[in-house]
Structure formats: structure tokens, C-alpha cells
Coordinates of C-alpha atoms and ligand atoms in Angstrom, one line a residue:
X581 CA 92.4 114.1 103.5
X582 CA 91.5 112.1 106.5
X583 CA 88.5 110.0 105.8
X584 CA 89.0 110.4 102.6
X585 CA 86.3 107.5 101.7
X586 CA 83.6 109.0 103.6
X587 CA 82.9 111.9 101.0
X588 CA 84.9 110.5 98.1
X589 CA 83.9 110.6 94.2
X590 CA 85.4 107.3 92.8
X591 CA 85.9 106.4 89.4
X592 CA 85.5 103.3 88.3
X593 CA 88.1 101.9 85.3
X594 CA 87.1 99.1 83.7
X595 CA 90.3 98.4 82.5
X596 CA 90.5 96.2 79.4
X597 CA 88.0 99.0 77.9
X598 CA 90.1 102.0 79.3
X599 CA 93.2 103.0 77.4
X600 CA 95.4 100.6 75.4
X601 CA 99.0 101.3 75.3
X602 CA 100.5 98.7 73.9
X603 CA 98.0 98.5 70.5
X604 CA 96.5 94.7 71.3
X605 CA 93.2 96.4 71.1
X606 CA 92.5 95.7 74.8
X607 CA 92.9 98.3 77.7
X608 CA 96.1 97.9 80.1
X609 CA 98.1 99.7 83.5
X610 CA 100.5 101.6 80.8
X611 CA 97.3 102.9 79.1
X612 CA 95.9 104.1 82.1
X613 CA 98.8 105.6 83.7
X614 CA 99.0 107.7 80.3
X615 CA 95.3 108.9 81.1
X616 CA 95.6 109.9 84.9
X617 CA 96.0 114.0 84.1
X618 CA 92.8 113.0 82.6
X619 CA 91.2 111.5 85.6
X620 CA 93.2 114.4 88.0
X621 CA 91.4 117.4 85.9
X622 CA 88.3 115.4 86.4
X623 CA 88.9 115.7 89.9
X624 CA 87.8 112.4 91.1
X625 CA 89.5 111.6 94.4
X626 CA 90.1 107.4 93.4
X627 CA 90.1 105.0 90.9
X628 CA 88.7 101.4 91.4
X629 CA 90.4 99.2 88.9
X630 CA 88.3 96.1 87.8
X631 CA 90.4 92.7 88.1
X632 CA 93.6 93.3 86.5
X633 CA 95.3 89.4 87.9
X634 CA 96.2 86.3 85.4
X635 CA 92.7 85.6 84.2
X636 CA 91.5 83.6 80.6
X637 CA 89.0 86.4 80.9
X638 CA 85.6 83.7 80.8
X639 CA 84.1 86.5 82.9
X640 CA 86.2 89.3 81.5
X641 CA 88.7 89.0 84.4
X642 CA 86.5 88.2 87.2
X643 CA 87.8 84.5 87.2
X644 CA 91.3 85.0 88.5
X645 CA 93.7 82.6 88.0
X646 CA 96.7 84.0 90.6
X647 CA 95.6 86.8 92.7
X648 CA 99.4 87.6 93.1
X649 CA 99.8 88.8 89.4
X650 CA 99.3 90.7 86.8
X651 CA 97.3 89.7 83.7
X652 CA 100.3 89.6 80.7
X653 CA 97.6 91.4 78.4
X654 CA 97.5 94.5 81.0
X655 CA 101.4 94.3 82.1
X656 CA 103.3 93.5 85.3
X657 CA 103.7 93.9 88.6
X658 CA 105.9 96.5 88.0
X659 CA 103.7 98.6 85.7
X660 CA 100.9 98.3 88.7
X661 CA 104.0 99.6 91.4
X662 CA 104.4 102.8 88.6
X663 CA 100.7 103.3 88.1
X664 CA 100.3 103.0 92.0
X665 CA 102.9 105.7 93.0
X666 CA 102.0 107.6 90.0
X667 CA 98.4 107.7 91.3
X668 CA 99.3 108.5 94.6
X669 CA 102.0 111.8 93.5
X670 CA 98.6 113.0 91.9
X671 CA 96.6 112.4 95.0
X672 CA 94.4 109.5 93.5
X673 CA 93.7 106.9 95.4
X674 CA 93.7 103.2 93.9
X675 CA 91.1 100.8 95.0
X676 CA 91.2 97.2 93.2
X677 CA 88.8 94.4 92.9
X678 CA 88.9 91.1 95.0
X679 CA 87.4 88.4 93.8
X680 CA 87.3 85.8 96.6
X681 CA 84.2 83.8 95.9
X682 CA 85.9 81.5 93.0
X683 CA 88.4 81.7 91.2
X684 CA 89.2 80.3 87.5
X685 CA 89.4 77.0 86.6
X686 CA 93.1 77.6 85.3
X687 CA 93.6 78.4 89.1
X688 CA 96.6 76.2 90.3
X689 CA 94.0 75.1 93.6
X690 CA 91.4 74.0 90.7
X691 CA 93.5 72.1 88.2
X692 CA 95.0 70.0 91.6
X693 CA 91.6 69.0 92.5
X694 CA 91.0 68.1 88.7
X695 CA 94.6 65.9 89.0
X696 CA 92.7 64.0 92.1
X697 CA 94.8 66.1 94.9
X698 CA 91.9 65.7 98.0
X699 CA 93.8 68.7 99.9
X700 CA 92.1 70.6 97.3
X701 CA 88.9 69.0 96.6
X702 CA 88.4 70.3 100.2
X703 CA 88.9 73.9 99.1
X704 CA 85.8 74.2 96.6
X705 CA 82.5 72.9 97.3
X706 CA 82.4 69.6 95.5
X707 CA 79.7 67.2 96.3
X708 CA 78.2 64.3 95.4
X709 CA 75.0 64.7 93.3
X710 CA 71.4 63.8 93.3
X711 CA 69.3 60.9 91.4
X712 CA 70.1 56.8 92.3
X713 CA 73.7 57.5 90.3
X714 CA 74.3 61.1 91.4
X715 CA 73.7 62.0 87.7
X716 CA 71.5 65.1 88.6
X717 CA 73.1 68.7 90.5
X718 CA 73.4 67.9 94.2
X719 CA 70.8 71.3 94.1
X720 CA 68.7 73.3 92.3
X721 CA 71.0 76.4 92.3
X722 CA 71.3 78.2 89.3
X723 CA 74.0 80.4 87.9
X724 CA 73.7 83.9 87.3
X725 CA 74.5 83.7 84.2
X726 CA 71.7 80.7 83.1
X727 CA 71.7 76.8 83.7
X728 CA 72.8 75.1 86.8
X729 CA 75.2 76.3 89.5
X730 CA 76.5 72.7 89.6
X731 CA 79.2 70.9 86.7
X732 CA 80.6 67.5 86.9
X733 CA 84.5 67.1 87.3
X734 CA 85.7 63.7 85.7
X735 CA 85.0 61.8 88.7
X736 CA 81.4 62.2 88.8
X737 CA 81.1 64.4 91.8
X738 CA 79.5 68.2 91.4
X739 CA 81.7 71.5 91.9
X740 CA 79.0 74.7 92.1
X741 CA 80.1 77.7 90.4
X742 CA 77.4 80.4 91.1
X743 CA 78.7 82.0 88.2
X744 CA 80.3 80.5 84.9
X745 CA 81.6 77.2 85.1
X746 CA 84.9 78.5 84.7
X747 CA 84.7 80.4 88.1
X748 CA 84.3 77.5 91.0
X749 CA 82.8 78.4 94.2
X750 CA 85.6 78.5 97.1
X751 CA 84.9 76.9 100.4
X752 CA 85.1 79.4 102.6
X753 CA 84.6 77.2 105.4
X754 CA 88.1 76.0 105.0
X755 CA 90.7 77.7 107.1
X756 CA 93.4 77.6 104.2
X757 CA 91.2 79.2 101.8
X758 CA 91.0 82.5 104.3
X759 CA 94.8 82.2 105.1
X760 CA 95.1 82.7 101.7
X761 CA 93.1 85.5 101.0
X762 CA 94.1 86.9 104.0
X763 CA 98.0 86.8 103.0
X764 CA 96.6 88.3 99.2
X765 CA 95.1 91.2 101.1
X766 CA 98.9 91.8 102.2
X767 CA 100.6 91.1 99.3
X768 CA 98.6 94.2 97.8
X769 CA 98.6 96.6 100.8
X770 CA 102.2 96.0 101.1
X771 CA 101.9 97.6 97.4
X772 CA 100.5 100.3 98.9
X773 CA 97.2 100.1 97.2
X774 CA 94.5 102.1 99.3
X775 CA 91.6 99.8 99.6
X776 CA 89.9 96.5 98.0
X777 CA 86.1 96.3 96.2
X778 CA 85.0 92.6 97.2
X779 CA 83.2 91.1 94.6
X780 CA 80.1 89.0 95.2
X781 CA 80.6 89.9 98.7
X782 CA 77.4 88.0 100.4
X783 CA 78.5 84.9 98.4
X784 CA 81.3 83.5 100.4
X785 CA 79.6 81.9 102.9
X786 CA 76.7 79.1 101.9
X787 CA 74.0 77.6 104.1
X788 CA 75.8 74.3 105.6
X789 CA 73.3 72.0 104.2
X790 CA 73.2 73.7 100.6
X791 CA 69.2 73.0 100.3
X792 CA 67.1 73.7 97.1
X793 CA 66.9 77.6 96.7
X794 CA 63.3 76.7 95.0
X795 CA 61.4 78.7 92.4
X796 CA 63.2 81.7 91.7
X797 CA 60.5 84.5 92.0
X798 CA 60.8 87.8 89.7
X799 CA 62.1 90.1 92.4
X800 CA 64.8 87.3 93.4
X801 CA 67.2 90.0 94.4
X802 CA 64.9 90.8 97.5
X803 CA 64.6 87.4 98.3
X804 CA 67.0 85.2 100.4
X805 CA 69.2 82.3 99.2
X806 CA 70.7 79.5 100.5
X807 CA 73.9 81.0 98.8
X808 CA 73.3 84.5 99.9
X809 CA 73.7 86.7 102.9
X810 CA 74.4 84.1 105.6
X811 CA 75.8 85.2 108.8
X812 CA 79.2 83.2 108.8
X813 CA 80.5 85.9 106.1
X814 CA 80.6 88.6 108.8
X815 CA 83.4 87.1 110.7
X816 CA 85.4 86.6 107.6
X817 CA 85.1 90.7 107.0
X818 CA 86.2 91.6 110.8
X819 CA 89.3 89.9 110.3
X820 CA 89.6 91.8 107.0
X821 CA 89.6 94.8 108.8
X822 CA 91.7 94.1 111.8
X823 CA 94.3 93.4 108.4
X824 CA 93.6 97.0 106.9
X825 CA 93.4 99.0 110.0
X826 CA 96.6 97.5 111.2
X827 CA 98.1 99.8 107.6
X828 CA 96.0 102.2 108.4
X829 CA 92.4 103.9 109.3
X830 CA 92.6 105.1 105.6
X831 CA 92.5 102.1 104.2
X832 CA 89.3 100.6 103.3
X833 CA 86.8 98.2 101.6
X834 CA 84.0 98.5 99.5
X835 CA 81.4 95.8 99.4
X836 CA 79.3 94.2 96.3
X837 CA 76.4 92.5 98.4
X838 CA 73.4 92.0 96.7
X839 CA 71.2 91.6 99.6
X840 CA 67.4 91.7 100.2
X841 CA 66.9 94.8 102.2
X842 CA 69.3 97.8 102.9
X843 CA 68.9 96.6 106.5
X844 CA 70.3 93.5 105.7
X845 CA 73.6 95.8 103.8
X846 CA 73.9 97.5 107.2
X847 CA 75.2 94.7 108.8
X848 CA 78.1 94.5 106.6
X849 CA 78.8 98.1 107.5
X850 CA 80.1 98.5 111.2
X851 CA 82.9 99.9 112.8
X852 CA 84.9 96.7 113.2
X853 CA 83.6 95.1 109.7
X854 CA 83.3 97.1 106.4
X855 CA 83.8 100.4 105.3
X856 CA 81.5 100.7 102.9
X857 CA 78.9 98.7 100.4
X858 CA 77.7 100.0 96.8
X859 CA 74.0 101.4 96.7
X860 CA 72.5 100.0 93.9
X861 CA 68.9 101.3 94.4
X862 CA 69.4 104.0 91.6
X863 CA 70.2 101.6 88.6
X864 CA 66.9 99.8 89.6
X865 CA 64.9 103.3 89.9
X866 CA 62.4 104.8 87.0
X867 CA 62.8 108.2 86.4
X868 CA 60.4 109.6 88.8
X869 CA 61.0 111.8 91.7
X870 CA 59.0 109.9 93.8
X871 CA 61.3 107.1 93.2
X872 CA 64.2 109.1 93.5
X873 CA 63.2 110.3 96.7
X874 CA 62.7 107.2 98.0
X875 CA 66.2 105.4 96.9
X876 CA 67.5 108.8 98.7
X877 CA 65.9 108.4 102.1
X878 CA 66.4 104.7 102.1
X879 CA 70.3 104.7 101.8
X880 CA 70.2 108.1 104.0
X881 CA 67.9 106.7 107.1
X882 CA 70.5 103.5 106.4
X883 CA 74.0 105.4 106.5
X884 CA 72.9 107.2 109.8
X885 CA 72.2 103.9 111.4
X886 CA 75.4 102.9 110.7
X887 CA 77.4 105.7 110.7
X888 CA 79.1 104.4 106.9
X889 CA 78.7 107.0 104.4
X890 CA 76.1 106.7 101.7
X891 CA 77.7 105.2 98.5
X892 CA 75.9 106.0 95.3
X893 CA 76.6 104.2 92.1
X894 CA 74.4 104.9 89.1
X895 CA 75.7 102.6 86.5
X896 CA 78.6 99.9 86.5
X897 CA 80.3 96.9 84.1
X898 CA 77.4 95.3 84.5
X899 CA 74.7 97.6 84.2
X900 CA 73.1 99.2 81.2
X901 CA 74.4 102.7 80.8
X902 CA 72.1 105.4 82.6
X903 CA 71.8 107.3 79.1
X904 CA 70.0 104.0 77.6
X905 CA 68.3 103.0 81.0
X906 CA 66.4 106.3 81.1
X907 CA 65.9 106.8 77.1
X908 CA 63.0 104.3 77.6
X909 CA 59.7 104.6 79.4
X910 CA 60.6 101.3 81.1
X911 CA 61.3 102.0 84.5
X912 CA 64.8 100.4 84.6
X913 CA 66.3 96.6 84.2
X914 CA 66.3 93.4 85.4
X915 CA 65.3 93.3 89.0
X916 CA 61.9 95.6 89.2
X917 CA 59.4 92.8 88.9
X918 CA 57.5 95.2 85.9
X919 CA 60.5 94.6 83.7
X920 CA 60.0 93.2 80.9
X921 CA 63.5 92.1 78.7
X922 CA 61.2 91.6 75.7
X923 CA 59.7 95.2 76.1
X924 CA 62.8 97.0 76.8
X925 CA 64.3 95.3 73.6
X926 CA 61.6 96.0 71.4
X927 CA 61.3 100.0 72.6
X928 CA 63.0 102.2 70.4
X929 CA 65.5 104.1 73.1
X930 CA 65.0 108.0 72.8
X931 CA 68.8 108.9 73.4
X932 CA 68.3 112.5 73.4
X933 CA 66.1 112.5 76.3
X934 CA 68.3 109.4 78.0
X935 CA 71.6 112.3 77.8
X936 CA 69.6 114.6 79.0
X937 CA 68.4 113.1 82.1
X938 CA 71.5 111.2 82.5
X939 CA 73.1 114.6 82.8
X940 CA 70.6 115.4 85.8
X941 CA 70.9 112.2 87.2
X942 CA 74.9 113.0 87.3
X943 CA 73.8 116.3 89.4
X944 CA 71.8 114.5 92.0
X945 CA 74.2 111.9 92.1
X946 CA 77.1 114.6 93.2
X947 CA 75.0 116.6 95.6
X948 CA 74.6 114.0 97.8
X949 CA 76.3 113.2 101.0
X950 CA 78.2 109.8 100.9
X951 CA 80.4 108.6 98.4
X952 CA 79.9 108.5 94.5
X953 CA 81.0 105.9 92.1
X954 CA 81.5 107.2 88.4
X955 CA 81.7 104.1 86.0
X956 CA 83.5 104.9 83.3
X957 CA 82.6 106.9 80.0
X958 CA 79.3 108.2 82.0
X959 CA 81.0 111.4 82.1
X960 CA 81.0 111.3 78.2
X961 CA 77.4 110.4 77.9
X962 CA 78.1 107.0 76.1
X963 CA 75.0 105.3 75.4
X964 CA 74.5 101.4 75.4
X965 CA 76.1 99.7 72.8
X966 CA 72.5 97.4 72.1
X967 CA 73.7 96.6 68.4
X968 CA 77.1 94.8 68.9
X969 CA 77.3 92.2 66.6
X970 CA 76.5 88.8 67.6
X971 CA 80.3 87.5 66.8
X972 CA 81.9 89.8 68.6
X973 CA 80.0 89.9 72.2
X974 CA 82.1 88.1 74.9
X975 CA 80.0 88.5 77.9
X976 CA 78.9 84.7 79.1
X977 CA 75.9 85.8 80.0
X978 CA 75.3 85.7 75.8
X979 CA 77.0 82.1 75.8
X980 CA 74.8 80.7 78.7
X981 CA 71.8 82.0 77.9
X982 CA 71.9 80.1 74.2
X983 CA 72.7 83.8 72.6
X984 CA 68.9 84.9 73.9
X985 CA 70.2 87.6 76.9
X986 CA 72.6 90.2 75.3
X987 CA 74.3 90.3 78.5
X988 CA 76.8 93.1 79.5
X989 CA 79.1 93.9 76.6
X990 CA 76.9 97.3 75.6
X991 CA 78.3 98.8 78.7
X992 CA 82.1 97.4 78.4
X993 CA 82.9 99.0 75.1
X994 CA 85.8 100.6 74.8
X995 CA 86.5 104.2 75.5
X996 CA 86.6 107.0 72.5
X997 CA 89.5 109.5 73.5
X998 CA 90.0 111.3 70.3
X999 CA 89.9 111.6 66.5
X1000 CA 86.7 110.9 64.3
X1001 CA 86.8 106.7 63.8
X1002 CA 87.6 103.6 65.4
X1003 CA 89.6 102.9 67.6
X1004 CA 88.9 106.6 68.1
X1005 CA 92.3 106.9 70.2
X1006 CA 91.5 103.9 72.2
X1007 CA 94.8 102.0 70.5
X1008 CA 97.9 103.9 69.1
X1009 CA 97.5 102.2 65.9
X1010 CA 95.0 101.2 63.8
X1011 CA 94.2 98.5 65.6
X1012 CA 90.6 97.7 66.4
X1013 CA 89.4 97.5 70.0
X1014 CA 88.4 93.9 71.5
X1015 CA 84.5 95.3 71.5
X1016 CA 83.7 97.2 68.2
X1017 CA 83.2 100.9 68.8
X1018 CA 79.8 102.6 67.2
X1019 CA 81.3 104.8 63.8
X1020 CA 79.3 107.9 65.5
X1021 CA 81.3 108.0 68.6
X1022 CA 83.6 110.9 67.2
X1023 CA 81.3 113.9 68.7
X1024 CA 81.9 111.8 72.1
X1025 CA 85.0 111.4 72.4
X1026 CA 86.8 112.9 75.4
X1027 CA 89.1 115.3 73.0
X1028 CA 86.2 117.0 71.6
X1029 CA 84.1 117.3 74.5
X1030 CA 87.3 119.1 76.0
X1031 CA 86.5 121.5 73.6
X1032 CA 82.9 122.2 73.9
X1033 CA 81.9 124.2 77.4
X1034 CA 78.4 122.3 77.4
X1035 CA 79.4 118.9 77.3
X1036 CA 78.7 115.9 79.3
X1037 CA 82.7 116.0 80.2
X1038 CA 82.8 119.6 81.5
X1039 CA 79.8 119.5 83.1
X1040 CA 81.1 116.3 85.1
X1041 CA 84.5 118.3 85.5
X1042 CA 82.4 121.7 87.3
X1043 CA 80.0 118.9 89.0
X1044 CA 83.1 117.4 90.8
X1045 CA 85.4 120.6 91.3
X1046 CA 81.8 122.3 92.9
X1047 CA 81.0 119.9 94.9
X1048 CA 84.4 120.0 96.6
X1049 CA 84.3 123.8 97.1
X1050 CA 80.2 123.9 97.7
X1051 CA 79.3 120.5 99.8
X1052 CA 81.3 119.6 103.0
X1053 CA 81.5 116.7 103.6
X1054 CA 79.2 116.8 107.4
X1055 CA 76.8 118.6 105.6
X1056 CA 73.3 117.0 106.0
X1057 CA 70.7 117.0 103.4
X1058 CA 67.3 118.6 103.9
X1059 CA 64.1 117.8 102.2
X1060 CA 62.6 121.1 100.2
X1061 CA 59.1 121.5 100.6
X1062 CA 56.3 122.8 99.5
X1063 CA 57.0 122.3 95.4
X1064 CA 55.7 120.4 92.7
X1065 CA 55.9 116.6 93.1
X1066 CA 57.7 116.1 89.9
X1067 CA 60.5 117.8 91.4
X1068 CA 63.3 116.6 93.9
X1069 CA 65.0 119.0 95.9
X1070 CA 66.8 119.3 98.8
X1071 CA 69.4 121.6 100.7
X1072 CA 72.7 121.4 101.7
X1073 CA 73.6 124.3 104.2
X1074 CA 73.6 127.4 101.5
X1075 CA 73.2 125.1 98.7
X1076 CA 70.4 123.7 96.6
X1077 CA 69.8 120.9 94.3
X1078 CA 66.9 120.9 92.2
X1079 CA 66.1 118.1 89.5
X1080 CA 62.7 118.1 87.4
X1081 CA 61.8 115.3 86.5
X1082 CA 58.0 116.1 85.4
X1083 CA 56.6 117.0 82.2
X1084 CA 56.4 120.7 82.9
X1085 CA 59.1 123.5 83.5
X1086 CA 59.4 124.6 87.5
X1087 CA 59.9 127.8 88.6
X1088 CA 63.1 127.8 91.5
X1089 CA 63.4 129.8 94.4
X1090 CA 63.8 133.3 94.7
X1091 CA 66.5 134.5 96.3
X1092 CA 69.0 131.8 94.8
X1093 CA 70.6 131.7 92.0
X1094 CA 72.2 128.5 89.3
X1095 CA 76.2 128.1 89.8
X1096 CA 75.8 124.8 87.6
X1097 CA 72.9 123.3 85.3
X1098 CA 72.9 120.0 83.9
X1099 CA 72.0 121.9 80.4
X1100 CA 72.8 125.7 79.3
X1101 CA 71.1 128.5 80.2
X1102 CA 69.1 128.0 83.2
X1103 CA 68.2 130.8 85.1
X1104 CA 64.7 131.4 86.6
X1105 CA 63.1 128.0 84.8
X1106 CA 64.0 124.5 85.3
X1107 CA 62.9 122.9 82.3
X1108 CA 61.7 119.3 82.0
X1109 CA 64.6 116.1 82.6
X1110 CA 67.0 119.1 84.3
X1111 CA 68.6 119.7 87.0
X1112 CA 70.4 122.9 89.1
X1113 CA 72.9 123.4 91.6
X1114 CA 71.8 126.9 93.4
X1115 CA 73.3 128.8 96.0
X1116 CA 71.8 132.0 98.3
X1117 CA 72.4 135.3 96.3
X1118 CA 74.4 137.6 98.0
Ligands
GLC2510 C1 80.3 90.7 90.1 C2 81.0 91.5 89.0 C3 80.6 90.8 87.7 C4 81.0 89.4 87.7 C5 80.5 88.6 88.9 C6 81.2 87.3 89.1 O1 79.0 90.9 90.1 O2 80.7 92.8 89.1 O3 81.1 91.5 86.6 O4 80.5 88.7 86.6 O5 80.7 89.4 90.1 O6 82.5 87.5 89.6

């Protein structure tokens, strides 16, 4: 389909909790090629695979030691070439990660600047640092993942690593470091892979006289940084593009920029820049229509500015799953200002409401225009893993933050695909999975939800395969008026979405009737935390 990106439904492998083929207890490419009839009778149009390269996984493969390769663990480059073509004779489109803010330490750039080579001192961001001996961080930049964004190498100077301190920044004000990336953006196309995610895209580039960030306010994602957003990065993404239009209009990019305002996102979207850039707005959002509503007209009023498609992601690998996000009365995590880590951890989460919404919340995702991003195990209803034990959790978020912030690993464990106990299917043997699975996981897993017509998995399945047959892609959404303010509604052409998110059940409109509901058996009444697809009656 031409434009394929502008209406697509992605989904999103996180691949070392996918599918394991070769019984390591970590996912791989052979394990994932085995599960694509799985992802076709989903219908999804695309998979984004999450860094698969050479990595000694400090940030569970986001610190990439040769973008050129394949991580041993997963398999080779020739397994990716067969998962690729494979992909493609099923009409799936493969999008994979590019991580050019940093790399690893164990990058062969990083351990020459460790061995004194001054060619590639030049390719981080090494500086000298502050206090009469330089013993202090040149800045007060901190990492995402807790203490200072500055280390000492063994000569005294300071490299920054936004991230872990196994991930050094890149100096992207170096031509060699954007010859390189530009030749890794080839060496993939040339694989025939359809597009790239860039990770930490509104990183790259850092304000020339690094100053102090100062006092990092609650809301710090809305703020600007020093390290964030700066204007050079553009010019880095045209020539991107010039190198994938010159494959083809078809293939595309898909941005991670954290940025203050949406209207700061839409300069990354334009004709001769990127494609595309996540939406994040709906991980952040409480489950309230009026919230809802406003995440919707935000990224809508955006995308027709721009002309870039709308591209909706509720939950990610580094995002608490939506089941566990909405089974608590706390609005959502990290970035609203009212969150509270201490609260949410102390709430008991109310699952059975959390499936339930997160089943509406799947509706409303896949009746919008734009592009949807399905991270993975979402379409089985997987909760949150909060309970993992200490010993096992990997994330360094739980290593930086002195084992205080649980981190990511609740959302990154492994998939159950059959039977009733670990490694559920995960692993051919018995082997047990890198991240232990929860013992209850058998009424989840995807072979017995194959089996039940009302499960999370089928409803995904008639969500996707609908919305193909039911939403054009050109098709502009219109507001419903005139109904209760719990509810969020809006038209499609001859279609209707309707999601209740109130306390009371909602009567829908009369001359319409339910092709799909996020639970059984709606008819006349959409009950509280549900949601319906409608279309005219005859
Ligand atoms: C992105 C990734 C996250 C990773 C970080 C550093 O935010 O999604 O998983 O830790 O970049 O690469």
C-alpha cells in the first residue's frame, strides 16, 4: 500500500522478551520469525524490532556496540536477512531501532579513546571538569537513569553519558560521527529493512557551551534542556531523509523526541525531515474523557499542521503497562507533576478494572486516524510485573537509583505463548526466561486466548481487521456532541467510537448499532470503563 506509514498499526517487539528459539531463556530473530503467522492473523501492517546489534545489554540493548551486527544472543546477520524477506512475503513491514546518541562503552570508537587515540576523544563529548583540579562534572547534567551525566575516563577528563555510563554521548558535531551513521542507515536499507525508530532523537545535538541545566522542576519533560531539542539536530534528519527517499518514498523514520510542546515535535515532522514522531500524551493521561479529548485534539490540530499522520502509542519498553497504569486512581506516571512514585507504589492496583479499560483504551487507540503503535503483550492484557524480585531486575534504572526506583523490568517480561507454567512457551525447554514470569500467566497466554472469543487477543484481532475494512485512512474525525461529559466520542464517516469513561452507563445513539465492544454484550448500554465501535443501521 502506498503510504503505507500514514495509517499503519505497528507492533512493537521487544525482542529479548519476544520468543526464544534457541532455549537461552532470552528472546531472538529465529524466535520471532517462528511467531510471524502470529503477528500476520493479528493483522498489524509492521513490526519495530527494539535494538537487536552487539550490545553487553547495560541498557538492555540500547548501548550498541557495532551497529553493523547482530547480537550473538539473538543470531546473525543472516537470520535478520530470513526474518526480513520472511516479513516482507507476509506483507509486514520491519522497522528497527537506531540508537545514534551513544553507543556502548565496548564500542570500538570508545575503547580507542580509553587507549589515548585523540581521533576519538573528538568523537564523544569529553571535557575537562569543574573545581580548581577539575575533580567536579564539567556540568550539572544528570542522567536519566540517576546521578550525574558526567564519569571520569583514566585521564581525568569528563565523558557525559545522558544515560548509563556505559552508553557515552556521541559528538554529533563531528563530521565522521554522521558519515558513519549515515553509511549504518545504508548498510541496513541495503537489507531492505523499511524504515528506522531513532532513539533519543532530540538528544544528538547539545547547546555548544554545555551550561548548567539547573534545578530540574517536576514537569522537566516540558521544560527545555541544554541537552534537548536544539536546532542543529534538524539538519542532521534532512540528510536522513534525502538517504531514505533516495530507496524509496516508502521508506521512513519514526522519531523518539521528548520535547516540551507538540509544537516543538512538529518541527521534526516536515516534508524534507521526518516521517513521523511517537505521541506519548496518552501514557501520561488519567483516565478521564476530558483528558482524552484533549491528548486527541492536541496531536490532531498538530498532524494537520504538518501534514505527518498522528502516531499514537499507549504503552512501550519503558512504560508501565496500560492495564497497571489505569488499575489505580493515580492519574498516570512519572511526568504529570501530581504523581507521586510513593503513592502509586503504595496503592493496591485494581487489575480487573485496569483490563477493562485497557481494553477500551485499545478501541480508542484503533479508531483514530494516524498511525498506532501496539507494544507487545498489550494485546494479551499483561499487567505490570510490580513484584519481580529484587535479584533478578536488570533495568539500570534499579542499579542507579541505589535499588529505590523499580525501573522498567515490569513491562519487559517475557511473553506467555502457551501451556499453564513458566516459561509458558516462551523457551522450548524448560528453561526459565531472563525475567521471571508471574505463575498465573497461564489464562494469558496467547494459546488460550486463541481459544476464548472474548479475549483481549481477539478483540485486538477484530479491532485491527475492522479498522482496515471500517476506517479509511483520509477519513477525518469528528467531535460527537451533545452527550454526557464522561464520554468520548467521535465519528468517522458512517462509523462511531464511543468510550465511557464515567461512573454511569450511557445510552448510544439510535439508529446505529455495535459491530465491536471492548467487553461482550453491548447493545443499547455502554456500561462504565467500555467502549463501542458503531456503524449506521441499514
Ligand atoms: C530510549 C529507549 C530506552 C533507552 C534510552 C537510552 O528512551 O526507549 O529504552 O533506555 O532511549 O537509549
Amino acid at each position: 500500500m502506498q503510504n503505507w506509514w500514514k495509517s499503519a498499526v505497528v507492533y512493537q517487539v521487544y525482542i529479548r522478551s519476544f520468543a526464544d528459539a534457541n532455549g537461552d531463556g532470552a528472546g531472538d530473530l529465529n524466535g520471532l520469525r517462528s511467531k510471524l503467522p502470529y503477528l500476520s492473523s493479528l493483522g498489524v501492517d509492521a513490526i519495530w524490532i527494539t535494538p537487536w546489534y552487539p550490545s553487553p545489554m547495560a541498557d538492555g540493548g540500547y548501548d550498541v556496540a557495532d551497529f553493523r551486527d547482530i547480537e550473538p544472543a539473538y543470531g546473525t546477520l543472516s537470520d535478520a536477512d530470513a526474518l526480513i524477506a520472511e516479513a516482507h512475503e507476509r506483507d509486514l513491514k520491519v522497522i528497527i531501532d537506531i540508537v545514534p546518541n551513544h553507543t556502548s562503552s565496548e564500542h570500538p570508537w570508545f575503547k580507542a579513546l580509553l587507549s589515548g587515540d585523540p581521533a576519538a576523544r573528538k568523537k564523544f563529548v569529553v571535557r575537562t571538569g569543574s573545581g580548581p583540579r577539575g575533580e567536579s562534572p564539567p556540568n550539572d547534567w544528570t542522567s536519566a537513569f540517576g546521578g550525574p551525566a558526567w564519569s571520569q575516563l583514566p585521564t581525568g577528563e569528563w565523558y557525559l553519558h545522558l544515560y548509563a555510563p556505559e552508553q557515552p554521548d556521541l559528538n554529533w558535531d563531528n563530521p565522521e560521527v554522521r558519515a558513519e551513521f549515515e553509511d549504518i542507515l545504508r548498510f541496513w536499507f541495503d537489507r531492505g529493512i523499511d524504515g528506522f525508530r531513532i532513539d533519543v532523537a532530540h538528544g544528538l545535538i547539545k547547546h555548544p557551551d554545555l551550561p548548567d541545566a539547573g534545578p530540574r522542576p517536576d514537569d522537566w519533560r516540558t521544560q527545555p534542556h541544554p541537552a534537548r531539542d536544539q536546532d542543529g539536530v534538524h539538519e542532521i534528519y534532512r540528510a536522513w531523509r534525502k538517504i531514505a527517499q533516495s530507496y524509496s518514498p516508502e521508506r521512513i523514520f519514526v522519531a523518539e523526541a521528548v520535547v516540551p510542546t507538540n509544537n516543538r515535535l512538529a518541527r521534526y515532522l516536515r516534508p524534507d525531515e521526518l516521517h513521523t514522531a511517537f505521541q506519548f500524551d496518552f501514557t501520561r493521561a488519567p483516565w478521564r474523557a476530558e483528558a482524552l479529548r484533549n491528548v486527541i485534539d492536541d496531536a490532531l490540530i498538530q498532524a494537520d499542521i504538518v501534514e505527518a499522520p498522528a502516531t499514537w502509542v499507549l504503552a512501550s519498553h519503558d512504560i508501565p503497562r496500560p492495564v497497571t497504569r489505569y488499575a489505580r486512581t493515580q492519574p498516570s506516571f512519572d511526568v504529570q507533576p501530581e504523581w507521586d512514585r510513593a503513592r502509586w507504589a503504595a496503592e493496591q492496583p485494581d487489575h480487573v478494572t485496569g483490563r477493562r479499560r485497557a481494553r477500551a483504551a485499545a478501541l480508542l487507540q484503533l479508531a483514530l486516524p494516524g498511525t498506532a503503535y501496539i507494544y507487545q503483550g498489550d494485546e494479551l492484557g499483561l499487567e505490570e510485573v510490580e513484584d519481580l524480585p529484587a535479584d533478578s531486575r536488570q533495568d539500570p534504572t534499579w542499579q542507579q537509583s541505589g535499588y529505590t526506583d523499580v525501573g522498567r523490568d515490569g513491562c519487559r517480561v517475557p511473553l506467555p505463548w502457551s501451556g499453564t507454567s513458566p516459561p509458558f512457551g516462551f523457551s522450548p525447554g524448560e528453561e526459565q526466561p531472563w525475567l521471571p514470569q508471574p505463575a498465573h500467566w497461564g489464562d494469558l497466554t496467547a494459546a488460550a486466548q486463541q481459544a476464548d472469543a472474548a479475549s483481549c487477543l481477539q478483540l485486538y484481532r477484530s479491532a485491527v481487521g475492522l479498522r482496515k475494512a471500517l476506517l479509511p485512512p483520509a477519513t477525518p474525525l469528528q467531535w460527537v456532541t451533545g452527550i454526557p461529559k464522561d464520554v468520548v466520542a467521535f465519528a468517522r464517516d458512517g462509523f462511531q467510537c464511543w468510550v465511557n469513561a464515567g461512573r454511569n452507563p450511557v445510552r448510544l445513539p439510535y439508529g446505529w448499532k455495535v459491530v465491536l465492544g471492548s467487553i461482550p454484550d453491548i447493545d443499547v448500554v455502554l456500561p462504565p470503563d467500555s467502549a463501542a465501535w458503531l456503524t449506521r443501521k441499514a
